[in-house]
Structures are given as C-alpha cells and as structure tokens.
Coordinates of N, CA and C in Angstrom, one line a residue:
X81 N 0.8 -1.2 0.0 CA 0.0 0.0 0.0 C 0.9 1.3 0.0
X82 N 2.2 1.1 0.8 CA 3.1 2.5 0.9 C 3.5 2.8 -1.0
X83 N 3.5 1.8 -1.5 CA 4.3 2.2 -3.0 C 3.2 2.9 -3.4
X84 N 1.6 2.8 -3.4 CA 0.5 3.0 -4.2 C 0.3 4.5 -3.3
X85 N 0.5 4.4 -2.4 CA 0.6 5.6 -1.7 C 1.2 7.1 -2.0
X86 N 2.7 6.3 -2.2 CA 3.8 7.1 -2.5 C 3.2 8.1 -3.8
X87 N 3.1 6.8 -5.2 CA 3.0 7.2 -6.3 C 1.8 8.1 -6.1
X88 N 0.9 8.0 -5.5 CA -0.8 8.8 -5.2 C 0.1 10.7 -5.2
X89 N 0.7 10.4 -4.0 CA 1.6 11.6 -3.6 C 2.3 12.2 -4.5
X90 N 3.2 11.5 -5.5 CA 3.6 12.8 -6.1 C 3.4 12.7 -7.6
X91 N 2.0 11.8 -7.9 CA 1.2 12.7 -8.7 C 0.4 13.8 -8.5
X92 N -0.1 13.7 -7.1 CA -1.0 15.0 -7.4 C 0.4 16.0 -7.0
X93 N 1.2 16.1 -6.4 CA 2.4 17.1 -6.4 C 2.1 17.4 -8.4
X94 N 2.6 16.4 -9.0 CA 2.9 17.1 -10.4 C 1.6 17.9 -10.8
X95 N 0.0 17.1 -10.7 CA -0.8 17.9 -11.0 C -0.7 19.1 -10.4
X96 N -0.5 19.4 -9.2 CA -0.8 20.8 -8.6 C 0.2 21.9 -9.0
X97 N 1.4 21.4 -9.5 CA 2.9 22.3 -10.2 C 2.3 22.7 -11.3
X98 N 1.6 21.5 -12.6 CA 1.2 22.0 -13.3 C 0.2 22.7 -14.0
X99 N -0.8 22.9 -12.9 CA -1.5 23.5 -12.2 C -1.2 24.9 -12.0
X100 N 0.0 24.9 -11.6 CA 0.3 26.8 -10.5 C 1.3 27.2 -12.4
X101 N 1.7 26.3 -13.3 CA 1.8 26.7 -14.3 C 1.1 27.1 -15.6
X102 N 0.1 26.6 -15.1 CA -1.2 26.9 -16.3 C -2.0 27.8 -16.0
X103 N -1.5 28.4 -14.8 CA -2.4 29.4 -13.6 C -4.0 28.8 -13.8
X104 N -3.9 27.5 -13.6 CA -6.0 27.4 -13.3 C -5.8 27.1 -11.8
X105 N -6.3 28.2 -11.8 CA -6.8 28.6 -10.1 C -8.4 28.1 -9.5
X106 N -8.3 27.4 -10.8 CA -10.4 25.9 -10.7 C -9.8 24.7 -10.0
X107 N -8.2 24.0 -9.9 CA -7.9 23.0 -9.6 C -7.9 22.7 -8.5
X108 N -8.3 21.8 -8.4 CA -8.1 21.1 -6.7 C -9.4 19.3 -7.1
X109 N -7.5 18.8 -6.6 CA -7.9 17.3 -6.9 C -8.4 16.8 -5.4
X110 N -9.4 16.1 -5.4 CA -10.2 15.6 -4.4 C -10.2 14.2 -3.8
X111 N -9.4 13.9 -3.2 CA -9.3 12.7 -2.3 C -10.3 12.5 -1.5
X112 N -10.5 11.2 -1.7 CA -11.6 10.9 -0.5 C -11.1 9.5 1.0
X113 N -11.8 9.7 1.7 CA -11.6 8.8 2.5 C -11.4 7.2 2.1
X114 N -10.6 6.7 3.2 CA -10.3 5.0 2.6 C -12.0 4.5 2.1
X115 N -12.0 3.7 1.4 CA -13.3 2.6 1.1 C -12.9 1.7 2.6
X116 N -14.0 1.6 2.9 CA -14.2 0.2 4.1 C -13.9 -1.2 3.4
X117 N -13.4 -2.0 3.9 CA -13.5 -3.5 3.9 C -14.6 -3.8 3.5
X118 N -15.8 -3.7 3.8 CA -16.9 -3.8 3.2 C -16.9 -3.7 2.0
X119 N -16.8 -2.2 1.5 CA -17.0 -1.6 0.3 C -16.0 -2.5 -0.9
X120 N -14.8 -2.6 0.0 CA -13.9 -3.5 -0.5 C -14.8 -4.7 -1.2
X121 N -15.3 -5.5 -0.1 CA -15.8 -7.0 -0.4 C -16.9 -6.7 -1.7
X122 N -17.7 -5.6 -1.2 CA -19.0 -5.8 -1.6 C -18.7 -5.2 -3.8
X123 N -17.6 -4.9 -3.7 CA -17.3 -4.2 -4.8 C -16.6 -5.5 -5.9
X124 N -15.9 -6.3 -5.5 CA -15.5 -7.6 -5.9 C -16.0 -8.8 -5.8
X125 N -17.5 -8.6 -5.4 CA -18.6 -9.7 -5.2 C -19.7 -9.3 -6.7
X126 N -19.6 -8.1 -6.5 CA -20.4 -7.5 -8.0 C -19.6 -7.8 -9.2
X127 N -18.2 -7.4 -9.3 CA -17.6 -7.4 -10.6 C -17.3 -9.3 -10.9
X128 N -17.6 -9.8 -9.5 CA -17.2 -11.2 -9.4 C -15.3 -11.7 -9.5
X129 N -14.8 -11.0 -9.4 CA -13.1 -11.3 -9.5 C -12.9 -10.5 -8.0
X130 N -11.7 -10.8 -8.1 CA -10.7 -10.3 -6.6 C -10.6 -9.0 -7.2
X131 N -10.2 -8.2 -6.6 CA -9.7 -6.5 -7.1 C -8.5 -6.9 -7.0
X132 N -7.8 -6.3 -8.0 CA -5.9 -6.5 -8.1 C -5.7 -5.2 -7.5
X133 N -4.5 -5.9 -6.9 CA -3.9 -5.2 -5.6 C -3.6 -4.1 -5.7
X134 N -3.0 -3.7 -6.4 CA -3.0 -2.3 -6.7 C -4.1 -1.3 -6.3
X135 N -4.9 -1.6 -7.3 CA -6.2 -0.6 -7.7 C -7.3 -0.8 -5.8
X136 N -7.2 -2.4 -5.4 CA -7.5 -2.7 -3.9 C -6.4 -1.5 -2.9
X137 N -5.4 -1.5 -3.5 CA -4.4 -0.6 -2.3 C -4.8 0.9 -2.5
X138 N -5.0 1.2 -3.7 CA -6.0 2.6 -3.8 C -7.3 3.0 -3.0
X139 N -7.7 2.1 -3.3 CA -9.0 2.1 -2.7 C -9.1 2.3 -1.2
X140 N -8.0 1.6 -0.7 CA -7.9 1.3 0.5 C -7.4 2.8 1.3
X141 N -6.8 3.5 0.2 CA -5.7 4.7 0.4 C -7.3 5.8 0.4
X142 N -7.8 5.9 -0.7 CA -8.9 6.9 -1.2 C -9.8 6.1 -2.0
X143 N -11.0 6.4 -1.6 CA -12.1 5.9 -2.4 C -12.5 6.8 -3.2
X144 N -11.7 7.1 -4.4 CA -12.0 7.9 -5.5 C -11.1 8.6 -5.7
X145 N -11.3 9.5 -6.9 CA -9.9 10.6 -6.2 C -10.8 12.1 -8.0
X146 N -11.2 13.3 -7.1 CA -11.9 14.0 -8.3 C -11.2 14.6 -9.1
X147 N -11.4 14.7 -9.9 CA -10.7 16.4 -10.8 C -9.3 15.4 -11.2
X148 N -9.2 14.0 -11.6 CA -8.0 13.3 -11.7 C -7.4 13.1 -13.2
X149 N -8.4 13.6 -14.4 CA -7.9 13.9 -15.8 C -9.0 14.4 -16.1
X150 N -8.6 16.2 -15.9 CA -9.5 17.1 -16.5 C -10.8 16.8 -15.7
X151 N -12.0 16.9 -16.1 CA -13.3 16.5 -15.2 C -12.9 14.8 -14.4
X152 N -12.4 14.4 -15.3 CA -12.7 12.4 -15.1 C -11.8 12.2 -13.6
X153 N -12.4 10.7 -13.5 CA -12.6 10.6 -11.9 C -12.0 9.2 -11.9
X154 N -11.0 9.3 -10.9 CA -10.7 7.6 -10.7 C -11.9 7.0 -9.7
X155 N -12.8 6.4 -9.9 CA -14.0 6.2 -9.8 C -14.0 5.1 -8.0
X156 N -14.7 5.7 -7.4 CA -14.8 5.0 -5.8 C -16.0 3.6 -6.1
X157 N -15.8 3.2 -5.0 CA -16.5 1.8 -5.1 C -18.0 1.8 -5.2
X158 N -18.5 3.4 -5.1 CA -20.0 3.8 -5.6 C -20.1 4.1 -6.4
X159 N -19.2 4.7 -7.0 CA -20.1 5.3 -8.7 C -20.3 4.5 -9.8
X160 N -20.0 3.3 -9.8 CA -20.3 2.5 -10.5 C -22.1 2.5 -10.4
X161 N -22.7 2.5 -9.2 CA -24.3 2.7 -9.0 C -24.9 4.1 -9.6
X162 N -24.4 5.0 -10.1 CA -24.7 6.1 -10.0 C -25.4 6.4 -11.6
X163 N -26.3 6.7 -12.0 CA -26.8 7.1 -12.8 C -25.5 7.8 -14.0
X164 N -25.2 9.0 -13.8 CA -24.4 9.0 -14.1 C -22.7 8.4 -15.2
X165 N -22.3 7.4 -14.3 CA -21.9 6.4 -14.7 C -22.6 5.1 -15.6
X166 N -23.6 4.7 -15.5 CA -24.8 4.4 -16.5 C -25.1 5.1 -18.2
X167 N -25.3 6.1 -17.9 CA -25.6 6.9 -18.9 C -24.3 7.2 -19.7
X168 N -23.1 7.5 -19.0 CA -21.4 8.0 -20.0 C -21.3 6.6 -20.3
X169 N -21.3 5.0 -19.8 CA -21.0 4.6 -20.1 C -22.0 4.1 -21.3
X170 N -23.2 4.1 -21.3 CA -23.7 3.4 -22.7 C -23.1 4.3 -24.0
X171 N -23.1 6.0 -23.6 CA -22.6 7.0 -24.5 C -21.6 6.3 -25.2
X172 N -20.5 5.7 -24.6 CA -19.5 4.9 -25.0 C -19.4 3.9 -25.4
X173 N -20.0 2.9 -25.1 CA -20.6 1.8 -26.0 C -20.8 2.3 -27.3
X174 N -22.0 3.1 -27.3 CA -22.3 3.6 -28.2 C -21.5 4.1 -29.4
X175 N -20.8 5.0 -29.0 CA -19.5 5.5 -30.0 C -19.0 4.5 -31.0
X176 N -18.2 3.9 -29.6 CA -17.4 2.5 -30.0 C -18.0 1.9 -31.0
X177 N -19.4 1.4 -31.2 CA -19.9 0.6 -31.9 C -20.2 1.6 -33.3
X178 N -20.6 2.5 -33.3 CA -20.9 3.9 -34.2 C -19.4 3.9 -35.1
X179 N -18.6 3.7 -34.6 CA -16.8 3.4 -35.3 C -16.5 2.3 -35.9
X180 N -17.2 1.6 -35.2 CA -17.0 0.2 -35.6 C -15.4 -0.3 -35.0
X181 N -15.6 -0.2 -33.8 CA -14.0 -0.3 -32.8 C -14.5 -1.2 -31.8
X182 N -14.0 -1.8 -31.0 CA -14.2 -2.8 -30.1 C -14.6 -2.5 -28.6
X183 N -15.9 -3.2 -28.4 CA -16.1 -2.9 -27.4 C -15.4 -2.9 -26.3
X184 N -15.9 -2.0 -24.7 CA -15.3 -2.5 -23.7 C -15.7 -3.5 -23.2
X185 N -14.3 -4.6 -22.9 CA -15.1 -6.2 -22.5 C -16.0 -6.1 -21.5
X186 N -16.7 -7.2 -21.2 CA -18.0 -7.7 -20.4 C -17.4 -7.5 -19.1
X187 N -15.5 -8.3 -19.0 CA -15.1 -8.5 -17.8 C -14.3 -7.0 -17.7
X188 N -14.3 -5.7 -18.3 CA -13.7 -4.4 -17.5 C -14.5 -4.2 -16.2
X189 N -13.4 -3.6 -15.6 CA -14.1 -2.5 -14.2 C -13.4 -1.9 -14.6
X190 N -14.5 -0.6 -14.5 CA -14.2 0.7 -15.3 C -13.0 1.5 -13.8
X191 N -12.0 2.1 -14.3 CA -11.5 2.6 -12.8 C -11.4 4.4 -13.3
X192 N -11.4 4.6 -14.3 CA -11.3 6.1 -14.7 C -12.4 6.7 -15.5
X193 N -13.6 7.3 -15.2 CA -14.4 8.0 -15.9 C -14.9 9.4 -15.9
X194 N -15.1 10.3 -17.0 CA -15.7 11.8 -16.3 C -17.2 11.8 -17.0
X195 N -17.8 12.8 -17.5 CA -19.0 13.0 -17.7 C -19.0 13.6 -19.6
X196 N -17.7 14.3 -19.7 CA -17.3 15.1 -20.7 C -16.1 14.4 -21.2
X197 N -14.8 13.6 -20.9 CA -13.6 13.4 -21.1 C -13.5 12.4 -22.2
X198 N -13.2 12.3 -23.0 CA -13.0 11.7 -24.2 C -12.5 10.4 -23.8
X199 N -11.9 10.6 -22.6 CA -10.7 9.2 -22.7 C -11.1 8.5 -20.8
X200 N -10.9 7.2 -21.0 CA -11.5 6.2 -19.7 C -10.2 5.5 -19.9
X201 N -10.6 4.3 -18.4 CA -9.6 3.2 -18.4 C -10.5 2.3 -18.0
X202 N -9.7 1.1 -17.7 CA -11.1 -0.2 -17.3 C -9.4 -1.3 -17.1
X203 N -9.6 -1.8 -15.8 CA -8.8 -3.2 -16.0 C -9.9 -4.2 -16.2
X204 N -9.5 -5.0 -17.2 CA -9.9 -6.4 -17.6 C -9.4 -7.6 -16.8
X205 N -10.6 -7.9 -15.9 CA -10.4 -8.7 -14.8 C -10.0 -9.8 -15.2
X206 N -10.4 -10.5 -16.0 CA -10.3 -11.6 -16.7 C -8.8 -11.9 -18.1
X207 N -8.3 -10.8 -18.0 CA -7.0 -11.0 -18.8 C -5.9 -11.6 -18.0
X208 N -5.4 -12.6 -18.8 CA -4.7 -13.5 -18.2 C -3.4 -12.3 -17.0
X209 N -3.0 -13.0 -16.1 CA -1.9 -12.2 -16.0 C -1.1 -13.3 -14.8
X210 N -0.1 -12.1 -14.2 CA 0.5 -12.9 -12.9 C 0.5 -12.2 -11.8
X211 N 0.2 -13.3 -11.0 CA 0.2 -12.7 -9.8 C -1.1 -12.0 -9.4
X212 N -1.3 -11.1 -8.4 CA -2.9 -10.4 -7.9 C -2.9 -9.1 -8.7
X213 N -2.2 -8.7 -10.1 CA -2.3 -7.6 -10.6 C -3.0 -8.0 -11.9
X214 N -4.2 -7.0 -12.3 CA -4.6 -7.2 -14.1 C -4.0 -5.9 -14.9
X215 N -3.9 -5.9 -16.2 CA -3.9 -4.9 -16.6 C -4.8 -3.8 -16.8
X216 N -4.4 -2.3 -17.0 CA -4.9 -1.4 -17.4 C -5.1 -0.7 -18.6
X217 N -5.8 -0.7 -19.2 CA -5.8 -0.1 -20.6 C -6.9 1.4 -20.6
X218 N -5.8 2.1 -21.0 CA -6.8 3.8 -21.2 C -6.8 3.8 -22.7
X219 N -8.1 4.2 -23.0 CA -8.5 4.3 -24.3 C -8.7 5.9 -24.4
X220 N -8.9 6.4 -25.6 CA -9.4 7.7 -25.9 C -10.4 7.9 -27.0
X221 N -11.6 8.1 -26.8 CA -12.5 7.7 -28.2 C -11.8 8.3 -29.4
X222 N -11.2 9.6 -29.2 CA -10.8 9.7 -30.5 C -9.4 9.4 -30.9
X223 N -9.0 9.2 -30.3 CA -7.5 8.5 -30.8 C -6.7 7.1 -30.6
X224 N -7.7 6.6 -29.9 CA -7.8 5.2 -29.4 C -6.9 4.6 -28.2
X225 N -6.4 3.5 -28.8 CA -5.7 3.5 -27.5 C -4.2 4.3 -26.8
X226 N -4.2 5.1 -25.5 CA -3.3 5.9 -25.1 C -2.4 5.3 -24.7
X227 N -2.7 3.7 -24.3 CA -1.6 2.9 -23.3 C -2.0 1.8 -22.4
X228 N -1.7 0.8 -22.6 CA -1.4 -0.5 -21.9 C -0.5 -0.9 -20.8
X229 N -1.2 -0.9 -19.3 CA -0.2 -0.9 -18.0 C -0.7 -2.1 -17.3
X230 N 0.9 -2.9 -17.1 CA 0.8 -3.9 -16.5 C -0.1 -4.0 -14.9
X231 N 0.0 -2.9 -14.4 CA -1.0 -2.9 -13.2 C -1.8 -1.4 -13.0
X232 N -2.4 -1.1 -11.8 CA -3.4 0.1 -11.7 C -1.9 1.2 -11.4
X233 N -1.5 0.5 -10.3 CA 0.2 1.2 -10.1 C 1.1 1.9 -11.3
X234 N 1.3 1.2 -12.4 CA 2.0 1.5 -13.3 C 1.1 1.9 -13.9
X235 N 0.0 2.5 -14.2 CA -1.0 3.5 -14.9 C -1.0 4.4 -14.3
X236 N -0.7 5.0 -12.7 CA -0.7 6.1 -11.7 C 0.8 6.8 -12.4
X237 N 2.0 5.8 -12.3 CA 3.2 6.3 -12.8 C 3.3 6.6 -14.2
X238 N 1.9 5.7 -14.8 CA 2.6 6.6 -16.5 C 1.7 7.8 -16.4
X239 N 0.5 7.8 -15.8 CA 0.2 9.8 -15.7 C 0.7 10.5 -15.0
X240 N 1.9 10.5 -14.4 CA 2.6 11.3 -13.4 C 3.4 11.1 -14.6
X241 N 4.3 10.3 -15.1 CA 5.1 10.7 -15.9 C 4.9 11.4 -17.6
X242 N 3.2 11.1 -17.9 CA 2.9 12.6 -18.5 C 2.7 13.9 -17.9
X243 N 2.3 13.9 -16.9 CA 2.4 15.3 -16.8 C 3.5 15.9 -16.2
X244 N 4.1 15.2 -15.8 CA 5.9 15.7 -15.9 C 6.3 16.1 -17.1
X245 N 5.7 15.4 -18.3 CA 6.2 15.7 -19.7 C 5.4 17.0 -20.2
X246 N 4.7 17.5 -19.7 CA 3.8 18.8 -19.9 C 4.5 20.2 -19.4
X247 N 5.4 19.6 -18.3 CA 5.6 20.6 -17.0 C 6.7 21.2 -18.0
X248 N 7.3 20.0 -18.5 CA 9.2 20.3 -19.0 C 8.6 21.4 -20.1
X249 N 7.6 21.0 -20.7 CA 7.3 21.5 -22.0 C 6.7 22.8 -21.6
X250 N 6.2 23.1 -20.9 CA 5.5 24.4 -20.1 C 6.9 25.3 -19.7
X251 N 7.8 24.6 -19.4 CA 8.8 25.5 -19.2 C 10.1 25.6 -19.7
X252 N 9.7 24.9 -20.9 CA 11.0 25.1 -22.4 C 11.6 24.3 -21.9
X253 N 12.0 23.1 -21.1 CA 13.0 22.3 -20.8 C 13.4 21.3 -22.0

C-alpha cells in the first residue's frame, strides 16, 4: 500500500505544479476517504473477480480521487451505482460501436471516468496475467488507445510521468 501511496503523492504534487503553471486557479484534486473492507468485499462480489492489488491498495488509500484527468474521476467503489456512470457509459458503448471499434469487454471494471472526457480506463479482470495484478488499458474515443499498463500502479506512474512531460514543455526544458 506505501508504493501505491507514495505514487498517489507525487502525482498529485505534479498535478498541482502543473496546475500553478497553467495558472488554473479551478484545480483542486479531491481525495476521498479510505473505502471500508466492506466496500472492498462488496465491490469484488459484484464485478465477481478479486480486485488486483493495486487498484485494492487505492482504494484502500482513497475511495475515488476528483478532478484526476480534467473533469474524469478515478471512480470510488459507488459510482459505478450512479446514474451518471450508466448513462457516460452506454454513450461509449455507443461510440465505439458507431466506429465500428471494439467494445469495452464484459469483464472491465471501469476505474477512470468523467462525464465530458474523451478518454477512460477499465482493468480487464479476466486477462490473463500474474500474480494479484490485471492490466490497465486507457483508451481515448478519438484517438484510441493511449496505453497498456501492466498494473493500476503502473498507470498512476505513467500519468505522473505525462504530466511531468507537460511541466518540461510548459517550461521550455
């Protein structure tokens, strides 16, 4: 949980740098309290798979986290119930199939969504893997896929290490 931690920390450090560089004085990323063991259980009895540890050590850390790519949300162990979440996701379905591009599988749990954001993630519980981690895949409707991360962890560090790549570029490095 300390590594998923760590990485939690100085991502939002980079968001908030690049943030006081873009002067939007709207930002403020929103942590929420741990998810309960409950929320835990009751959240991997619905999707039917274990939660890979990672995205479980998130959870555990913040149940959710707001304003985490532009509007989009790394999504707490309730909004999957939320109307909301219902509605952006058929929108997307929809697209996808409108493109004639591949749906999101049966077995995603969605972990990144906003209301407006072009682009989501979903680990595929069901893809083979090793060990108590699945992968992560962020798509973008319109440019498709952004990136393939062996765990929820290594998807926290490849957005920390774009927007480190924003910051350099923000400041001619």
């Amino acid at each position: 949980m300390r590594t998923v931690l760590k990485s939690m920390a100085r991502l939002a450090a980079a968001q908030a740098e690049l943030a006081v560089l873009r002067r939007d004085e709207t930002f403020a990323p929103k942590l929420f309290p741990p998810a309960t063991k409950g929320e835990l259980k009751t959240l991997a009895s619905r999707v039917g798979a274990p939660l890979p540890r990672s995205y479980r050590a998130f959870l555990s850390v913040s149940n959710g986290w707001d304003s985490f790519n532009g509007s989009a949300r790394l999504l707490s162990t309730s909004d999957r119930d939320q109307d909301w979440f219902t509605s952006r996701l058929k929108q997307i379905q929809e697209h996808l199939a409108e493109f004639d591009r591949p749906p999101i599988p049966p077995s995603a749990l969605i972990v990144m969504l906003g209301l407006e954001e072009p682009d989501f993630a979903f680990i595929d519980l069901y893809d083979p893997a090793t060990g108590d981690e699945r992968a992560v895949t962020h798509l973008d409707l319109i440019e498709g896929t952004l990136g393939h991360y062996p765990s929820f962890l290594a998807y926290l560090n490849a957005e920390r290490k774009t927007i480190r790549d924003l910051i350099h570029d923000a400041l001619g490095d």
